[in-house]
Short mmCIF file of C-alpha atoms and ligand atoms in Angstrom, two decimals:
data_model
loop_
_atom_site.label_atom_id
_atom_site.label_comp_id
_atom_site.label_asym_id
_atom_site.label_seq_id
_atom_site.Cartn_x
_atom_site.Cartn_y
_atom_site.Cartn_z
CA MET K 225 34.42 197.24 87.17
CA ASP K 226 33.89 193.68 88.03
CA ASN K 227 36.64 191.76 89.75
CA PHE K 228 39.33 190.11 87.54
CA THR K 229 42.53 188.29 87.55
CA TYR K 230 44.77 189.00 84.46
CA ARG K 231 47.57 187.03 83.31
CA TYR K 232 48.94 187.06 79.64
CA PRO K 233 51.24 184.47 78.19
CA VAL K 234 51.88 185.58 74.47
CA ARG K 235 55.09 187.28 73.64
CA GLN K 236 54.56 189.85 71.06
CA ARG K 237 56.90 190.53 68.26
CA PHE K 238 55.49 193.44 66.43
CA GLY K 239 57.41 195.35 63.67
CA LYS K 240 57.68 195.81 59.97
CA GLY K 241 60.39 193.47 58.64
CA CYS K 242 60.78 191.62 62.19
CA ALA K 243 59.81 188.17 60.87
CA GLU K 244 63.14 186.96 60.00
CA SER K 245 64.91 187.73 63.23
CA ALA K 246 61.97 187.06 65.36
CA ILE K 247 61.44 183.44 64.03
CA LYS K 248 65.08 182.59 64.26
CA GLU K 249 65.07 183.88 67.89
CA GLU K 250 62.04 181.88 68.82
CA MET K 251 63.44 178.69 67.31
CA ALA K 252 66.29 178.72 69.56
CA ARG K 253 63.74 178.02 72.24
CA VAL K 254 61.93 175.19 70.89
CA GLY K 255 62.50 171.47 69.98
CA ARG K 256 63.93 170.20 66.74
CA ASN K 257 60.77 168.65 65.03
CA VAL K 258 58.73 171.47 63.78
CA LEU K 259 55.31 171.23 62.17
CA LEU K 260 54.83 174.11 59.51
CA ALA K 261 51.17 174.68 59.26
CA TYR K 262 49.83 177.03 56.48
CA GLY K 263 46.79 177.61 54.34
CA GLY K 264 45.44 176.87 50.85
CA GLY K 265 48.28 178.25 48.65
CA SER K 266 49.08 182.00 49.29
CA LEU K 267 52.14 181.13 51.31
CA LYS K 268 53.99 179.32 48.48
CA ARG K 269 52.58 181.94 45.83
CA SER K 270 54.17 184.64 47.92
CA GLY K 271 57.33 183.02 48.44
CA LEU K 272 57.18 183.21 52.03
CA TYR K 273 57.08 179.19 52.39
CA ASP K 274 60.51 179.11 50.92
CA ARG K 275 61.94 181.87 53.18
CA ILE K 276 60.47 180.42 56.26
CA THR K 277 61.58 176.81 55.65
CA GLY K 278 65.12 178.17 54.67
CA TRP K 279 65.21 179.96 58.13
CA LEU K 280 63.95 176.81 59.93
CA HIS K 281 66.62 174.70 58.27
CA GLU K 282 69.25 177.41 59.37
CA CYS K 283 68.21 176.82 62.79
CA GLY K 284 68.80 173.13 62.58
CA LYS K 285 65.14 172.22 62.46
CA THR K 286 63.43 169.32 60.57
CA VAL K 287 60.37 170.66 59.01
CA THR K 288 57.09 168.69 58.54
CA ASP K 289 54.49 170.04 56.33
CA TYR K 290 50.90 170.72 57.25
CA GLY K 291 49.18 172.61 54.53
CA GLY K 292 45.73 173.12 53.08
CA ILE K 293 44.01 174.55 56.18
CA LEU K 294 41.19 176.35 54.59
CA PRO K 295 39.20 179.54 55.73
CA ASN K 296 36.64 178.15 58.48
CA PRO K 297 38.90 175.37 59.49
CA THR K 298 37.12 171.97 59.88
CA TYR K 299 37.14 169.33 62.64
CA ASP K 300 38.42 166.73 60.08
CA LYS K 301 41.41 169.10 59.25
CA VAL K 302 42.21 169.15 63.20
CA GLN K 303 42.06 165.29 63.13
CA GLU K 304 44.74 165.10 60.32
CA GLY K 305 46.89 167.64 62.10
CA ALA K 306 46.78 165.69 65.22
CA ARG K 307 47.67 162.66 63.44
CA ILE K 308 50.71 164.00 61.87
CA VAL K 309 51.91 165.57 65.26
CA ARG K 310 51.73 162.00 66.89
CA GLU K 311 53.19 160.03 63.65
CA GLN K 312 56.07 162.46 63.40
CA GLY K 313 56.87 163.06 67.00
CA ILE K 314 56.40 166.90 66.41
CA ASP K 315 57.96 169.14 69.15
CA PHE K 316 56.68 172.38 68.03
CA ILE K 317 53.79 173.82 65.81
CA LEU K 318 54.48 176.92 63.87
CA ALA K 319 51.16 178.38 62.27
CA VAL K 320 51.68 180.80 59.49
CA GLY K 321 48.44 182.30 58.42
CA GLY K 322 45.48 184.07 59.04
CA GLY K 323 42.91 183.18 61.81
CA SER K 324 41.94 179.86 60.21
CA VAL K 325 45.35 178.36 60.14
CA ILE K 326 46.18 179.82 63.66
CA ASP K 327 42.84 178.59 65.11
CA CYS K 328 43.24 175.08 63.66
CA CYS K 329 46.65 174.75 65.17
CA LYS K 330 45.41 175.50 68.66
CA ILE K 331 43.06 172.64 68.68
CA VAL K 332 45.54 170.36 66.90
CA SER K 333 47.84 171.13 69.73
CA ALA K 334 45.38 170.12 72.30
CA GLN K 335 43.94 167.01 70.18
CA ALA K 336 47.42 165.64 69.78
CA ARG K 337 47.80 165.30 73.49
CA THR K 338 44.48 163.78 74.19
CA ASP K 339 42.93 160.26 73.65
CA GLY K 340 39.23 161.46 73.79
CA ASP K 341 37.40 163.37 71.15
CA ILE K 342 38.07 167.10 71.72
CA TRP K 343 34.76 168.28 70.72
CA ASP K 344 32.76 165.82 72.86
CA MET K 345 35.25 166.98 75.67
CA MET K 346 34.14 170.45 75.37
CA TYR K 347 30.32 170.10 74.56
CA GLU K 348 29.28 167.02 76.17
CA GLU K 349 31.68 166.40 79.27
CA HIS K 350 32.21 170.13 79.71
CA ARG K 351 35.87 169.59 80.25
CA LEU K 352 38.89 171.63 78.93
CA PRO K 353 42.04 170.27 77.63
CA THR K 354 45.05 170.66 79.92
CA GLU K 355 48.07 169.18 77.81
CA PHE K 356 49.38 170.96 74.74
CA VAL K 357 52.13 170.71 72.09
CA PRO K 358 53.88 174.06 72.31
CA MET K 359 53.27 176.38 69.31
CA GLY K 360 53.75 179.90 67.88
CA ALA K 361 52.13 182.17 65.28
CA VAL K 362 53.25 183.85 62.54
CA VAL K 363 50.50 186.22 61.15
CA THR K 364 50.09 186.65 57.57
CA ALA K 365 46.56 188.27 57.47
CA SER K 366 45.49 190.38 60.41
CA GLY K 367 42.08 190.92 61.77
CA THR K 368 40.91 188.11 63.93
CA GLY K 369 43.49 188.57 66.68
CA ALA K 370 43.36 184.78 66.86
CA GLU K 371 47.24 184.75 67.60
CA GLN K 372 46.29 186.50 70.99
CA ASN K 373 43.83 184.04 72.74
CA ASN K 374 43.26 180.33 73.32
CA GLY K 375 39.65 180.25 71.79
CA ALA K 376 39.41 178.68 68.24
CA VAL K 377 36.26 178.61 65.95
CA ILE K 378 36.14 175.29 64.36
CA THR K 379 33.44 173.94 62.04
CA ASN K 380 32.10 170.63 62.56
CA THR K 381 30.67 169.83 59.12
CA GLU K 382 28.87 166.46 60.28
CA LYS K 383 27.05 168.20 63.05
CA LYS K 384 26.47 171.52 60.96
CA LEU K 385 28.09 173.63 63.77
CA LYS K 386 30.68 176.15 63.70
CA GLN K 387 31.62 176.88 67.40
CA PRO K 388 34.41 177.90 69.79
CA LEU K 389 36.63 175.16 71.25
CA VAL K 390 39.39 175.98 73.75
CA GLY K 391 43.00 175.07 72.99
CA SER K 392 46.21 176.50 73.92
CA TYR K 393 47.92 180.02 73.80
CA HIS K 394 50.52 180.45 71.22
CA SER K 395 53.76 181.18 73.10
CA PHE K 396 54.71 183.95 70.58
CA ALA K 397 52.82 186.04 68.04
CA ILE K 398 54.99 187.64 65.30
CA LEU K 399 53.27 190.66 63.90
CA ASP K 400 55.25 191.72 60.88
CA SER K 401 53.12 194.12 58.45
CA ASP K 402 55.31 193.20 55.35
CA LEU K 403 53.89 189.60 55.56
CA THR K 404 50.31 191.17 55.17
CA ARG K 405 51.17 193.05 51.84
CA THR K 406 49.95 190.32 49.42
CA VAL K 407 46.64 189.94 51.17
CA PRO K 408 43.71 190.89 48.73
CA MET K 409 42.22 194.26 49.67
CA LYS K 410 38.88 192.61 50.05
CA GLN K 411 40.26 190.28 52.65
CA VAL K 412 42.22 193.17 54.40
CA ILE K 413 38.91 195.05 54.74
CA SER K 414 37.03 192.03 55.87
CA GLY K 415 39.76 191.22 58.45
CA ALA K 416 39.77 194.95 59.82
CA PHE K 417 36.00 195.07 60.12
CA ASP K 418 36.34 191.76 62.29
CA THR K 419 38.54 193.67 64.64
CA LEU K 420 35.96 196.49 64.72
CA SER K 421 33.27 193.92 65.45
CA HIS K 422 35.31 192.41 68.23
CA CYS K 423 35.61 196.09 69.80
CA MET K 424 31.83 196.60 69.51
CA GLU K 425 30.95 193.25 70.96
CA THR K 426 33.17 193.68 73.96
CA TYR K 427 32.01 197.37 74.42
CA MET K 428 28.37 196.23 74.22
CA GLY K 429 28.64 193.54 76.81
CA ARG K 430 27.18 193.84 80.22
CA PRO K 431 27.35 195.80 82.46
CA LEU K 432 26.74 198.79 79.93
CA GLY K 433 28.51 201.37 82.37
CA ASP K 434 31.62 203.02 81.24
CA ASN K 435 34.65 201.66 82.63
CA LEU K 436 38.37 202.10 81.57
CA SER K 437 38.37 199.04 79.37
CA ASP K 438 35.61 200.67 77.45
CA GLU K 439 37.51 204.05 77.17
CA ILE K 440 40.45 202.24 75.68
CA ASN K 441 38.11 200.24 73.50
CA GLU K 442 36.82 203.67 71.99
CA ALA K 443 40.33 204.70 70.96
CA VAL K 444 40.98 201.30 69.28
CA MET K 445 37.79 201.44 67.58
CA ARG K 446 38.57 205.13 66.21
CA ASN K 447 41.99 203.87 65.15
CA VAL K 448 40.53 200.82 63.12
CA ILE K 449 38.14 203.38 61.42
CA ARG K 450 40.89 205.91 60.46
CA ASN K 451 43.61 203.41 59.48
CA LEU K 452 41.08 201.24 57.42
CA ARG K 453 40.28 204.48 55.40
CA ALA K 454 43.92 205.28 55.12
CA LEU K 455 44.96 201.77 53.77
CA ILE K 456 42.17 201.63 51.26
CA ALA K 457 43.33 205.03 50.12
CA ASP K 458 46.88 203.93 49.77
CA PRO K 459 47.77 200.15 50.16
CA ASP K 460 51.49 200.91 50.50
CA ASP K 461 50.64 202.87 53.67
CA ASP K 462 52.55 200.51 56.04
CA PHE K 463 52.04 202.53 59.07
CA ALA K 464 48.23 201.99 58.70
CA ARG K 465 49.02 198.35 58.01
CA GLY K 466 50.89 198.17 61.14
CA GLU K 467 48.38 199.94 63.25
CA LEU K 468 45.60 197.61 61.93
CA MET K 469 47.54 194.74 62.98
CA TRP K 470 48.05 196.10 66.67
CA ASP K 471 44.52 196.98 66.68
CA SER K 472 43.53 193.56 66.00
CA ALA K 473 45.88 192.16 68.57
CA LEU K 474 44.47 194.57 71.28
CA ALA K 475 40.85 193.81 70.53
CA GLU K 476 41.49 190.03 71.25
CA ASN K 477 44.26 190.08 73.88
CA GLY K 478 41.87 190.30 76.82
CA LEU K 479 42.66 193.87 77.94
CA LEU K 480 39.39 195.45 76.63
CA LYS K 481 37.53 192.66 78.27
CA LEU K 482 38.63 193.28 81.88
CA GLY K 483 35.99 194.16 84.47
CA LYS K 484 33.06 193.15 82.26
CA GLN K 485 31.28 190.36 80.19
CA THR K 486 31.27 190.58 76.51
CA ASP K 487 28.32 190.42 73.98
CA PHE K 488 29.34 188.20 70.93
CA GLN K 489 25.71 187.57 70.01
CA CYS K 490 26.61 188.93 66.52
CA HIS K 491 29.42 186.57 66.27
CA MET K 492 27.73 183.57 67.19
CA LEU K 493 25.03 184.26 64.67
CA GLU K 494 27.54 184.84 61.92
CA HIS K 495 29.45 181.54 63.03
CA ALA K 496 26.03 179.58 62.74
CA VAL K 497 25.26 181.06 59.34
CA GLY K 498 28.91 180.06 58.45
CA ALA K 499 28.37 176.59 59.43
CA TYR K 500 25.66 176.45 56.72
CA THR K 501 27.18 178.48 54.01
CA ASP K 502 31.11 178.55 54.69
CA CYS K 503 30.68 182.48 54.42
CA ASN K 504 33.47 184.92 54.77
CA HIS K 505 33.65 185.74 58.70
CA GLY K 506 33.93 189.73 58.33
CA GLN K 507 31.43 189.84 55.46
CA GLY K 508 28.82 187.94 57.55
CA LEU K 509 29.55 190.18 60.54
CA ALA K 510 28.95 193.36 58.36
CA VAL K 511 25.67 192.06 57.14
CA ILE K 512 24.34 191.22 60.63
CA HIS K 513 25.51 194.03 62.85
CA PRO K 514 23.31 197.01 62.11
CA ALA K 515 20.28 194.73 61.75
CA LEU K 516 21.07 193.13 65.22
CA TYR K 517 21.72 196.40 66.99
CA ARG K 518 18.48 198.08 65.63
CA HIS K 519 16.76 194.94 67.61
CA LEU K 520 18.54 196.10 70.90
CA LEU K 521 17.97 199.65 70.69
CA ALA K 522 15.68 199.90 73.68
CA GLU K 523 18.23 197.76 76.01
CA GLY K 524 21.41 199.44 74.63
CA LYS K 525 20.60 202.82 73.66
CA GLU K 526 22.77 204.68 76.30
CA LYS K 527 25.77 202.48 75.23
CA LEU K 528 25.20 202.92 71.45
CA ALA K 529 24.71 206.64 71.92
CA ARG K 530 27.95 206.85 73.65
CA MET K 531 29.51 204.84 70.92
CA GLY K 532 27.77 207.15 68.41
CA GLU K 533 29.34 210.27 69.85
CA ARG K 534 32.66 209.18 70.89
CA VAL K 535 33.53 206.91 67.96
CA TRP K 536 31.47 208.07 65.05
CA GLY K 537 31.12 211.77 66.17
CA VAL K 538 27.32 212.02 65.86
CA LYS K 539 24.85 213.73 68.07
CA GLY K 540 21.15 213.80 68.07
CA ARG K 541 18.68 215.67 70.11
CA THR K 542 17.70 212.53 72.52
CA THR K 543 19.82 209.49 73.60
CA GLU K 544 17.65 207.46 71.28
CA GLU K 545 18.28 209.57 68.45
CA THR K 546 22.06 209.43 68.96
CA ALA K 547 21.81 205.54 69.41
CA ALA K 548 19.96 205.34 66.09
CA MET K 549 22.38 207.50 64.30
CA CYS K 550 25.42 205.37 65.73
CA ILE K 551 23.93 202.42 63.84
CA ASP K 552 23.41 204.44 60.83
CA ALA K 553 26.89 205.73 60.68
CA LEU K 554 28.14 201.88 61.30
CA GLU K 555 25.96 201.08 58.38
CA ALA K 556 27.23 203.91 56.19
CA PHE K 557 30.92 202.96 56.94
CA ILE K 558 30.15 199.27 55.97
CA ARG K 559 28.93 200.58 52.51
CA GLU K 560 31.75 203.05 52.28
CA ILE K 561 34.40 200.21 52.55
CA GLY K 562 32.55 197.95 50.26
CA LEU K 563 31.48 195.35 52.51
CA PRO K 564 27.97 193.76 52.03
CA VAL K 565 25.01 194.73 53.72
CA ARG K 566 22.72 191.87 52.45
CA TRP K 567 22.85 188.11 52.06
CA ASN K 568 22.35 188.19 48.45
CA GLU K 569 25.37 190.28 47.86
CA MET K 570 27.25 187.03 49.34
CA GLY K 571 25.40 184.69 47.31
CA ILE K 572 23.02 183.44 50.05
CA THR K 573 19.55 183.45 48.97
CA ASP K 574 18.06 180.47 50.88
CA GLU K 575 15.91 181.50 53.92
CA THR K 576 15.81 177.85 55.22
CA LEU K 577 19.55 178.03 55.83
CA LEU K 578 19.12 181.24 57.73
CA ARG K 579 16.44 179.67 60.08
CA ALA K 580 18.56 176.67 60.57
CA ALA K 581 21.54 179.14 61.80
CA ALA K 582 19.08 180.97 64.23
CA ASP K 583 17.91 177.81 65.45
CA THR K 584 21.45 176.42 66.34
CA CYS K 585 23.37 179.53 67.13
CA LEU K 586 24.60 179.89 70.84
CA LEU K 587 22.76 182.45 72.77
CA MET K 588 25.02 184.90 74.68
CA PRO K 589 24.57 186.02 78.43
CA GLY K 590 26.67 188.94 78.08
CA CYS K 591 24.53 190.36 75.38
CA CYS K 592 22.09 193.33 76.82
CA LYS K 593 19.21 191.65 75.33
CA ALA K 594 18.08 187.98 75.81
CA PHE K 595 17.07 187.16 72.13
CA THR K 596 14.71 184.39 71.18
CA ARG K 597 15.69 182.38 68.27
CA ASP K 598 12.52 183.83 66.32
CA GLU K 599 13.87 187.18 66.74
CA LEU K 600 17.24 186.45 65.67
CA PHE K 601 15.80 184.80 62.63
CA GLU K 602 13.96 188.11 62.12
CA VAL K 603 17.24 189.83 62.10
CA LEU K 604 18.91 187.54 59.67
CA LYS K 605 15.65 187.59 57.37
CA GLU K 606 15.70 191.42 57.34
CA ARG K 607 18.92 191.30 55.50
CA MET K 608 17.63 189.26 52.64
O1 NZQ I 299 44.60 179.74 52.67
P1 NZQ I 299 45.44 180.92 51.82
O2 NZQ I 299 45.86 180.41 50.58
O3 NZQ I 299 46.67 181.14 52.71
O4 NZQ I 299 44.58 182.16 51.70
C1 NZQ I 299 44.18 182.97 52.85
C2 NZQ I 299 42.59 182.84 52.65
O5 NZQ I 299 42.04 182.56 51.70
C3 NZQ I 299 44.39 184.45 52.62
N1 NZQ I 299 45.70 184.86 53.10
C4 NZQ I 299 46.27 184.74 54.42
N2 NZQ I 299 47.31 185.48 54.40
C5 NZQ I 299 47.56 185.70 53.12
C6 NZQ I 299 46.56 185.62 52.18
N3 NZQ I 299 46.55 185.79 50.95
C7 NZQ I 299 47.54 186.55 50.63
N4 NZQ I 299 48.55 186.94 51.14
C8 NZQ I 299 48.72 186.43 52.70
N5 NZQ I 299 49.79 187.13 53.30
O6 NZQ I 299 43.26 185.01 53.12
C9 NZQ I 299 42.16 184.23 53.18
C10 NZQ I 299 41.31 184.32 54.52
O7 NZQ I 299 42.24 183.59 55.43
P2 NZQ I 299 41.69 183.34 57.09
O8 NZQ I 299 42.59 182.69 57.78
O9 NZQ I 299 40.43 182.36 56.62
O10 NZQ I 299 41.03 184.71 57.33
P3 NZQ I 299 40.86 185.29 58.81
O11 NZQ I 299 42.12 185.69 59.27
O12 NZQ I 299 39.83 186.28 58.65
O13 NZQ I 299 40.43 184.07 59.69
C11 NZQ I 299 39.00 183.54 59.72
C12 NZQ I 299 38.77 182.60 60.65
O14 NZQ I 299 39.14 183.06 62.02
C13 NZQ I 299 37.80 182.81 62.66
C14 NZQ I 299 36.83 182.90 61.84
O15 NZQ I 299 35.59 182.38 62.45
C15 NZQ I 299 37.07 182.23 60.72
O16 NZQ I 299 37.04 180.84 60.88
N6 NZQ I 299 37.87 183.75 64.06
C16 NZQ I 299 38.90 183.36 65.08
C17 NZQ I 299 38.93 184.14 66.22
C18 NZQ I 299 39.69 184.01 67.33
N7 NZQ I 299 40.30 182.66 67.60
O17 NZQ I 299 39.83 184.74 68.22
C19 NZQ I 299 38.04 185.28 66.21
C20 NZQ I 299 37.18 185.75 65.17
O18 NZQ I 299 35.89 186.23 65.69
C21 NZQ I 299 37.00 184.57 64.22
O19 NZQ I 299 35.74 184.09 64.50
ZN1 ZN I 300 35.48 187.79 64.58
#
């Protein structure tokens, strides 16, 4: 294992039905003026908006609304949030939603306390924010694990880039599986596949040896696969719903990443496609993953073979054969759970967008293969 320092600041409040008591307890620790951040409409439709504002009022809070944070949150939406925080003297941001709402708030929290432009700060001045408005996350759609870390993925529509920015950690994460019951199954599947992708992206990072983080990772991957199958078979399976929620948290709370680098080349490629198409994150990952892995068979065969044996239960006569069987098993699973394997299934048919994505995506040093942009374009084109 490589050397590491591990410190973890997010209080985890896990449990079916825990939201009301957890929110009320957490509110006792924060200031009076609360910004309630949420997405495009599901919160009001499900009745959760009324319940949460009721709980906040019971706790003596003044609530300011910041709704309409859509999937793939934009830099403009971040600026709107930062403006509200400043104008209303907000003490605390409560993010209620999936990865998009939770990510957006991390950057609002930093931008509201910074005079400079947070995008330029990261990508031109190479500085990270140090001052933040305190926040907490209530997860209503699990999978990204965004509530667990201080990275956020923001789309800069003007620059045509969807890239990571660093913000603040949420001080708590409320993981109540009951809140996810209204998420459409298509999004549940896409979210759970995102969790599996985070595991694989971490597992396949350098060095490719087998450390404790990777062995824990194998258990999480097996758990995601098993519980996603169970939840698709029975959407009322609350146990499976809870397991997937905690899988999602474990994949992104840093534990699996200790003592190694991560890969995340598939993610950076998907984000770049997202900047041009606004596509669904988990679906985009499903299209790219098998194709990308077939391009790194030579460099990553031992690790892919290990994943094949220990996660997918496949074994060929040689390491190469087992590695190839691992990728086939992954692709078969993607088809089984109804995720797309080709761009046209997602309505993406313009090759020039894929070229632009390959030309702008971040290249990852932790990936076991140093991809050229031409080869990344080949990967994307193979899925047309
Ligand atoms: O906007 P509303 O109306 O709320 O609907 C949302 C949205 O349409 C809906 N939804 C959420 N909770 C619901 C619900 N519908 C019914 N009932 C509920 N309880 O779900 C849809 C998708 O929401 P979104 O937040 O966009 O999905 P997800 O959680 O997959 O987040 C995706 C974003 O997270 C980023 C992605 O790039 C993408 O921008 N990621 C963030 C990561 C991080 N910070 O660690 C890691 C990931 O790799 C990922 O890149
Ligand atoms: Zn992801």
